[in-house]
Coordinates of C-alpha atoms and ligand atoms in Angstrom, one line a residue:
M1 CA 0.0 -0.1 0.0
T2 CA 1.4 3.0 -1.0
A3 CA 1.4 6.2 1.4
R4 CA -0.9 8.6 -0.6
Q5 CA -3.0 5.6 -1.5
P6 CA -6.9 6.0 -0.2
I7 CA -8.7 3.3 1.9
A8 CA -12.1 2.2 0.9
V9 CA -14.9 1.6 3.3
L10 CA -17.8 0.2 1.4
G11 CA -20.9 1.0 3.4
G12 CA -22.2 4.4 4.4
G13 CA -24.2 3.0 7.5
S14 CA -23.4 3.7 11.0
F15 CA -20.2 1.2 11.1
G16 CA -19.0 2.4 7.6
T17 CA -19.1 5.9 9.0
A18 CA -17.6 5.3 12.2
L19 CA -14.6 3.0 10.9
A20 CA -14.2 5.6 8.1
N21 CA -13.4 8.3 10.7
L22 CA -11.5 6.1 12.5
L23 CA -9.1 5.8 9.6
A24 CA -9.3 9.4 8.8
E25 CA -8.2 10.5 12.5
S26 CA -4.9 8.1 11.8
G27 CA -4.2 10.1 8.9
Q28 CA -5.3 8.2 6.3
T29 CA -7.5 9.5 3.1
V30 CA -10.9 7.8 2.9
W31 CA -13.3 7.1 0.3
L32 CA -16.3 6.0 2.0
W33 CA -18.7 4.3 -0.7
M34 CA -22.3 4.4 -0.7
R35 CA -25.0 3.5 -3.4
D36 CA -27.4 6.6 -2.7
P37 CA -26.0 9.7 -4.4
G38 CA -28.3 12.4 -2.2
Q39 CA -26.8 10.4 0.9
A40 CA -23.3 11.2 -0.3
E41 CA -24.1 14.7 -1.1
A42 CA -25.4 15.4 2.3
I43 CA -22.6 14.0 4.0
R44 CA -20.4 15.8 1.9
T45 CA -22.0 18.9 2.5
Q46 CA -23.4 18.8 6.2
R47 CA -20.2 16.7 7.3
E48 CA -22.7 14.2 9.2
N49 CA -24.5 11.5 8.3
P50 CA -27.7 12.2 9.9
R51 CA -29.7 9.0 9.0
Y52 CA -27.1 6.4 10.6
L53 CA -24.8 8.2 12.8
K54 CA -26.6 11.8 13.9
G55 CA -24.5 14.1 15.9
I56 CA -21.2 12.6 14.8
K57 CA -19.1 15.3 12.9
V58 CA -17.8 13.1 9.4
L59 CA -13.8 14.1 9.5
P60 CA -12.6 16.0 6.2
G61 CA -10.3 13.0 5.4
V62 CA -13.5 11.1 4.7
E63 CA -14.8 11.6 1.3
P64 CA -18.2 10.4 0.3
V65 CA -18.1 8.5 -3.2
T66 CA -20.8 6.5 -5.3
D67 CA -18.6 4.8 -8.0
L68 CA -17.7 1.5 -6.8
A69 CA -15.3 0.3 -9.5
A70 CA -13.6 3.5 -9.6
T71 CA -13.2 3.1 -5.3
I72 CA -12.0 -0.4 -5.7
S73 CA -9.6 0.7 -8.4
A74 CA -7.9 3.2 -6.5
C75 CA -7.8 1.5 -3.2
E76 CA -5.7 -1.6 -2.1
L77 CA -7.1 -1.9 1.4
I78 CA -10.8 -2.1 1.4
F79 CA -13.1 -2.7 4.5
V80 CA -16.7 -4.2 3.6
V81 CA -19.3 -2.9 6.0
L82 CA -22.4 -3.7 4.2
P83 CA -25.3 -5.7 5.5
S84 CA -24.9 -9.4 4.9
G85 CA -28.1 -9.5 2.4
A86 CA -26.1 -6.6 0.2
L87 CA -22.7 -8.2 0.2
R88 CA -22.8 -10.8 -2.6
Q89 CA -25.2 -8.4 -4.9
A90 CA -22.8 -5.4 -4.4
L91 CA -19.6 -7.1 -4.7
Q92 CA -20.2 -9.8 -7.8
P93 CA -20.4 -6.9 -10.1
V94 CA -16.8 -5.6 -9.5
S95 CA -15.4 -9.3 -8.8
G96 CA -13.0 -8.8 -11.9
L97 CA -11.6 -5.9 -10.0
L98 CA -10.8 -7.4 -6.6
A99 CA -7.7 -9.8 -7.4
G100 CA -4.5 -9.0 -5.1
K101 CA -7.1 -6.5 -3.1
M102 CA -6.8 -6.6 0.7
L103 CA -10.4 -6.9 1.5
V104 CA -11.6 -7.0 5.1
S105 CA -15.2 -7.8 6.0
T106 CA -16.9 -6.5 9.0
T107 CA -20.1 -7.9 7.7
K108 CA -21.7 -9.9 11.1
G109 CA -24.1 -12.4 9.0
I110 CA -24.5 -15.7 7.4
E111 CA -26.0 -16.4 4.0
A112 CA -29.3 -18.2 3.8
Q113 CA -29.0 -20.7 1.2
S114 CA -25.3 -21.4 1.3
F115 CA -24.6 -21.1 4.8
K116 CA -21.5 -19.0 3.9
L117 CA -19.8 -16.4 6.2
M118 CA -19.2 -13.1 4.5
S119 CA -15.4 -13.7 3.7
Q120 CA -16.2 -16.9 2.6
I121 CA -18.5 -15.4 -0.1
I122 CA -15.8 -12.6 -1.1
E123 CA -13.2 -15.7 -1.4
E124 CA -15.9 -17.1 -3.5
I125 CA -16.3 -14.1 -5.6
A126 CA -12.8 -12.8 -5.7
P127 CA -10.4 -16.1 -5.1
A128 CA -7.1 -14.0 -5.7
A129 CA -8.1 -11.6 -3.0
R130 CA -6.4 -11.1 0.0
I131 CA -9.1 -11.6 2.9
G132 CA -9.8 -10.9 6.4
V133 CA -12.3 -10.3 9.0
L134 CA -12.6 -7.3 11.7
S135 CA -14.7 -8.2 14.7
G136 CA -15.0 -7.7 18.3
P137 CA -17.3 -5.6 20.6
N138 CA -17.5 -2.7 18.4
L139 CA -20.7 -0.4 18.9
A140 CA -20.4 2.3 16.1
R141 CA -21.7 5.0 18.2
E142 CA -19.1 4.4 21.0
I143 CA -16.5 4.2 18.5
A144 CA -17.5 7.4 17.0
E145 CA -17.6 8.9 20.5
H146 CA -13.9 7.4 21.2
A147 CA -15.0 5.2 24.0
L148 CA -12.3 3.2 24.5
T149 CA -12.5 0.0 22.4
A150 CA -10.7 -3.0 21.3
T151 CA -11.4 -5.3 17.9
V152 CA -9.6 -8.1 16.3
I153 CA -8.2 -8.7 12.7
A154 CA -8.6 -12.0 11.8
S155 CA -6.8 -13.4 8.9
E156 CA -4.2 -16.3 7.9
D157 CA -2.4 -13.3 6.1
E158 CA 0.0 -11.8 8.3
A159 CA 1.0 -9.3 6.4
L160 CA -2.6 -7.9 6.3
C161 CA -3.3 -8.0 9.7
R162 CA -0.1 -5.8 10.1
A163 CA -1.7 -3.2 7.4
V164 CA -4.7 -3.0 9.4
Q165 CA -3.4 -2.8 12.5
A166 CA -1.2 0.2 11.1
V167 CA -3.9 2.2 9.9
L168 CA -6.6 1.5 12.6
H169 CA -4.7 1.1 16.0
G170 CA -4.7 4.3 18.1
R171 CA -5.4 6.1 21.2
T172 CA -8.7 5.0 21.5
F173 CA -8.8 1.7 19.4
R174 CA -6.8 -1.3 19.9
V175 CA -6.3 -3.6 17.1
Y176 CA -5.4 -7.4 18.0
A177 CA -4.4 -10.1 15.7
S178 CA -5.5 -13.5 15.3
A179 CA -4.9 -16.1 12.4
D180 CA -8.3 -17.7 13.2
R181 CA -10.7 -16.1 10.8
F182 CA -13.4 -18.6 10.8
G183 CA -13.7 -18.7 14.3
A184 CA -13.6 -14.7 14.6
E185 CA -16.1 -14.3 11.9
L186 CA -18.5 -17.2 13.3
G187 CA -18.5 -15.7 16.7
G188 CA -19.5 -12.1 15.4
A189 CA -22.7 -13.8 13.5
L190 CA -23.9 -16.1 16.2
K191 CA -23.9 -13.5 19.0
N192 CA -26.4 -11.4 17.2
V193 CA -29.2 -14.2 17.9
Y194 CA -28.5 -14.2 21.6
A195 CA -28.5 -10.4 21.7
I196 CA -32.1 -10.6 21.0
M197 CA -33.0 -12.8 23.7
A198 CA -31.4 -10.8 26.4
G199 CA -33.1 -7.8 24.9
M200 CA -36.1 -9.5 25.7
A201 CA -35.1 -10.8 28.8
A202 CA -34.2 -6.6 29.9
S203 CA -37.4 -5.7 28.7
L204 CA -39.5 -8.4 30.7
G205 CA -37.4 -6.8 33.9
M206 CA -35.7 -10.3 34.5
G207 CA -32.9 -10.5 37.0
E208 CA -29.1 -10.2 37.0
N209 CA -29.0 -14.2 37.7
T210 CA -31.1 -14.6 34.4
K211 CA -29.3 -12.3 32.4
S212 CA -25.8 -14.2 33.4
M213 CA -27.4 -17.3 32.9
L214 CA -28.6 -16.6 29.3
I215 CA -25.1 -15.3 28.5
T216 CA -23.2 -18.1 29.7
R217 CA -25.5 -20.5 28.1
A218 CA -25.3 -18.7 24.9
L219 CA -21.4 -19.0 24.9
A220 CA -21.8 -22.6 25.5
E221 CA -24.3 -23.1 22.8
M222 CA -22.7 -20.9 20.1
T223 CA -19.1 -22.5 21.0
R224 CA -20.3 -26.1 20.7
F225 CA -22.1 -25.3 17.3
A226 CA -18.7 -23.7 16.1
V227 CA -16.7 -27.0 17.4
R228 CA -19.0 -29.0 15.1
L229 CA -18.0 -26.8 12.3
G230 CA -14.5 -27.3 12.8
A231 CA -13.8 -23.8 14.4
N232 CA -11.2 -23.4 17.3
P233 CA -13.2 -23.0 20.7
M234 CA -10.4 -20.7 22.2
T235 CA -11.4 -18.0 19.7
F236 CA -14.7 -17.7 21.6
L237 CA -13.2 -16.9 24.7
G238 CA -11.4 -13.6 22.8
L239 CA -12.8 -10.4 21.8
A240 CA -14.6 -11.4 18.8
G241 CA -16.4 -14.4 20.9
V242 CA -17.3 -13.5 24.5
G243 CA -16.2 -10.0 24.2
D244 CA -18.7 -9.3 21.4
L245 CA -21.4 -11.3 22.9
I246 CA -21.2 -9.2 26.0
V247 CA -21.1 -6.0 24.6
T248 CA -24.3 -7.0 22.5
C249 CA -26.3 -9.0 25.2
T250 CA -25.9 -5.9 27.7
S251 CA -26.2 -2.9 25.7
P252 CA -29.6 -1.1 24.7
K253 CA -27.3 0.6 21.8
S254 CA -27.0 -3.1 20.0
R255 CA -29.8 -3.2 17.2
N256 CA -30.3 -7.0 17.9
Y257 CA -30.7 -6.1 21.6
Q258 CA -33.3 -3.4 20.5
V259 CA -35.4 -6.1 18.2
G260 CA -35.3 -8.1 21.4
Y261 CA -36.9 -5.4 23.5
A262 CA -39.3 -4.4 21.3
L263 CA -40.4 -8.1 21.3
G264 CA -40.6 -8.1 24.7
Q265 CA -42.7 -4.9 25.1
G266 CA -45.3 -7.1 22.7
L267 CA -44.6 -5.7 19.3
S268 CA -44.6 -8.3 16.7
L269 CA -41.3 -9.1 14.6
E270 CA -42.1 -6.9 11.6
E271 CA -43.0 -4.3 13.8
A272 CA -39.9 -4.4 15.8
V273 CA -37.6 -4.2 12.6
A274 CA -39.7 -1.3 11.4
R275 CA -39.4 0.6 14.4
L276 CA -35.6 -0.1 14.1
G277 CA -35.0 1.1 10.7
E278 CA -31.4 -0.4 10.7
V279 CA -29.9 -3.8 10.2
A280 CA -30.5 -6.1 12.9
E281 CA -28.7 -9.4 11.2
G282 CA -29.8 -11.9 14.4
V283 CA -33.2 -12.1 12.8
N284 CA -31.8 -13.7 9.6
T285 CA -29.3 -15.6 11.6
L286 CA -31.5 -17.2 13.7
R287 CA -33.5 -18.5 10.5
V288 CA -30.3 -20.3 9.1
L289 CA -28.8 -21.3 12.1
K290 CA -32.0 -23.1 13.8
A291 CA -31.7 -25.0 10.3
K292 CA -28.4 -25.8 10.2
A293 CA -28.1 -26.9 13.8
E294 CA -31.2 -29.5 13.1
E295 CA -29.1 -30.9 10.1
L296 CA -25.7 -31.2 12.0
G297 CA -27.8 -32.5 15.1
V298 CA -26.1 -29.8 17.3
Y299 CA -28.0 -29.1 20.7
M300 CA -29.4 -25.4 20.7
P301 CA -32.1 -24.8 22.9
L302 CA -31.9 -21.2 23.1
V303 CA -31.8 -21.0 19.3
A304 CA -34.7 -23.5 18.9
G305 CA -36.4 -21.5 21.7
L306 CA -36.3 -18.0 20.1
H307 CA -37.1 -19.8 16.8
A308 CA -40.1 -21.0 18.3
I309 CA -41.4 -17.6 19.8
L310 CA -40.6 -15.7 16.4
F311 CA -41.4 -18.0 13.6
E312 CA -43.6 -21.0 15.4
G313 CA -45.9 -19.3 17.2
R314 CA -44.8 -20.2 20.8
T315 CA -45.1 -17.9 23.8
L316 CA -42.5 -16.6 25.8
A317 CA -44.0 -18.5 28.7
Q318 CA -44.0 -21.9 27.1
V319 CA -40.4 -21.5 25.9
I320 CA -39.3 -20.4 29.1
E321 CA -40.8 -23.4 31.0
A322 CA -39.3 -25.8 28.5
L323 CA -35.9 -24.6 28.9
M324 CA -36.0 -24.5 32.5
T325 CA -37.5 -27.7 33.2
G326 CA -35.5 -29.5 30.4
E327 CA -33.3 -32.3 32.0
P328 CA -30.2 -30.8 33.5
K329 CA -26.9 -30.6 31.3
T330 CA -23.1 -30.3 32.3
D331 CA -21.5 -26.8 32.9
V332 CA -18.9 -26.6 30.4
D333 CA -18.8 -29.1 27.3
F334 CA -15.3 -29.7 26.5
I335 CA -14.5 -31.1 30.7
S336 CA -15.3 -34.5 31.2
T337 CA -17.9 -35.5 33.4
S338 CA -17.2 -39.1 33.7
G339 CA -16.6 -39.0 37.3
F340 CA -20.1 -38.5 37.8
Ligands
NAI1 N1 -23.5 -0.8 13.6 C1 -22.3 -1.3 14.6 O1 -22.3 -1.3 15.8 C2 -21.6 -2.8 13.9 C3 -22.0 -3.4 12.6 N2 -21.4 -4.3 12.2 C4 -22.0 -4.9 10.9 O2 -21.5 -4.0 9.9 C5 -22.7 -4.4 8.9 C6 -23.4 -3.3 8.5 O3 -24.1 -2.7 9.5 P1 -24.2 -1.2 9.8 O4 -23.1 0.0 9.4 O5 -24.7 -1.0 11.3 O6 -25.8 -0.8 9.2 P2 -26.7 0.3 8.9 O7 -28.0 -0.5 9.1 O8 -26.3 1.1 9.7 O9 -26.4 0.7 7.4 C7 -26.4 0.0 6.3 C8 -26.0 0.6 5.0 O10 -26.1 -0.4 4.1 C9 -26.5 0.2 2.9 N3 -27.1 -0.8 2.0 C10 -27.9 -1.6 2.2 N4 -28.1 -2.3 1.1 C11 -27.2 -1.9 0.2 C12 -26.9 -2.4 -1.4 N5 -27.8 -3.3 -1.6 N6 -25.6 -1.8 -1.6 C13 -25.1 -1.1 -0.9 N7 -25.3 -0.2 0.4 C14 -26.5 -1.0 0.6 C15 -27.4 1.2 3.5 O11 -28.0 2.2 2.6 C16 -26.7 1.7 4.8 O12 -25.8 2.4 4.5 C17 -23.8 -5.5 9.7 O13 -23.4 -6.7 9.3 C18 -23.3 -5.2 10.8 O14 -23.5 -6.4 11.4 C19 -20.2 -4.7 12.7 C20 -19.9 -4.2 13.9 C21 -20.4 -3.0 14.5
13P2 O1 -21.9 -6.1 16.3 C1 -22.0 -5.1 16.9 C2 -21.0 -4.6 18.0 O2 -20.0 -5.6 18.3 C3 -23.3 -4.3 16.9 O3 -24.4 -5.1 17.1 P1 -26.0 -4.6 16.4 O4 -25.7 -5.1 15.2 O5 -26.9 -5.3 17.5 O6 -26.1 -2.9 17.0

């Protein structure tokens, strides 16, 4: 990467805008690509993204742009910050320009038909690209407001990890490296589902014991599933695993948590998603995760329970009753209980 080359951020939502600002703060020129020329013009003139990150000044180093092919051609390091439902359709038309580029996905979702994670889709579209994943407890607004934050850049490509650390690591943002791209990315996608449950629990006034049980059993469940897919469970003890699970399950700033909170208040799923007006990846992830867990025979009672409430017409009371009266299981899957 040459010193004067701009860095691309694809996606003008809350996280794209927050990430673009962070890069600009470290002295980089950033091309923030978005599809909507009206939104780009508004950001260019108002220096704010009022729809997605109201009240945050967009720094002078951030240039809103709308020509995707030109952006990719000009940049070697590209952060992909699109919703999971849009990533394939956005990148496919420019696949011919991606060879040799460093593409870092921050998107926390799973493709429905293929069960592919976003970096796996990028790999399919651009087999000659260099690929990484940025994931961790990274609420966009907190990053934009300079809350002390840490994240993980995960890639088998060490030079890519170093390049991302060089441009993002700063006074309020620590960037840790990991070679486990699959584990880091899976953690980021799975935790959204449990954040919906945590939001429901909060709106129903459940106790702190309950919240702690939920988060801990969620970690057990997501790790069990990840191990079945061949992931390294140790990654789930890091920022991209339990770190992200904690922030999304405890913060009212999380959109997935907000969807759960609205459900707990009695709104329908459609009403909850409409009221949010931003992406809540956990809703789609829940659908594909439930199907995959069944296909693989992985025991995921929390996922099954939330699915039953959201898509099978079961009441919360019925699901809680079933969860609490189910046969007791072992605490940590990977510790032998043969002595009992
Ligand atoms: N907001 C956050 O705190 C964080 C978000 N993420 C992940 O980043 C991804 C993006 O999230 P946000 O920026 O928060 O979403 P957002 O809901 O704030 O914004 C989504 C953006 O994508 C654009 N978009 C939608 N469809 C598009 C398409 N077909 N082509 C081009 N642009 C399109 C929208 O116009 C909007 O600018 C998600 O997967 C999310 O899980 C990851 C870490 C933190
Ligand atoms: O991934 C996130 C924090 O790390 C953002 O979570 P939400 O998408 O639920 O807002």
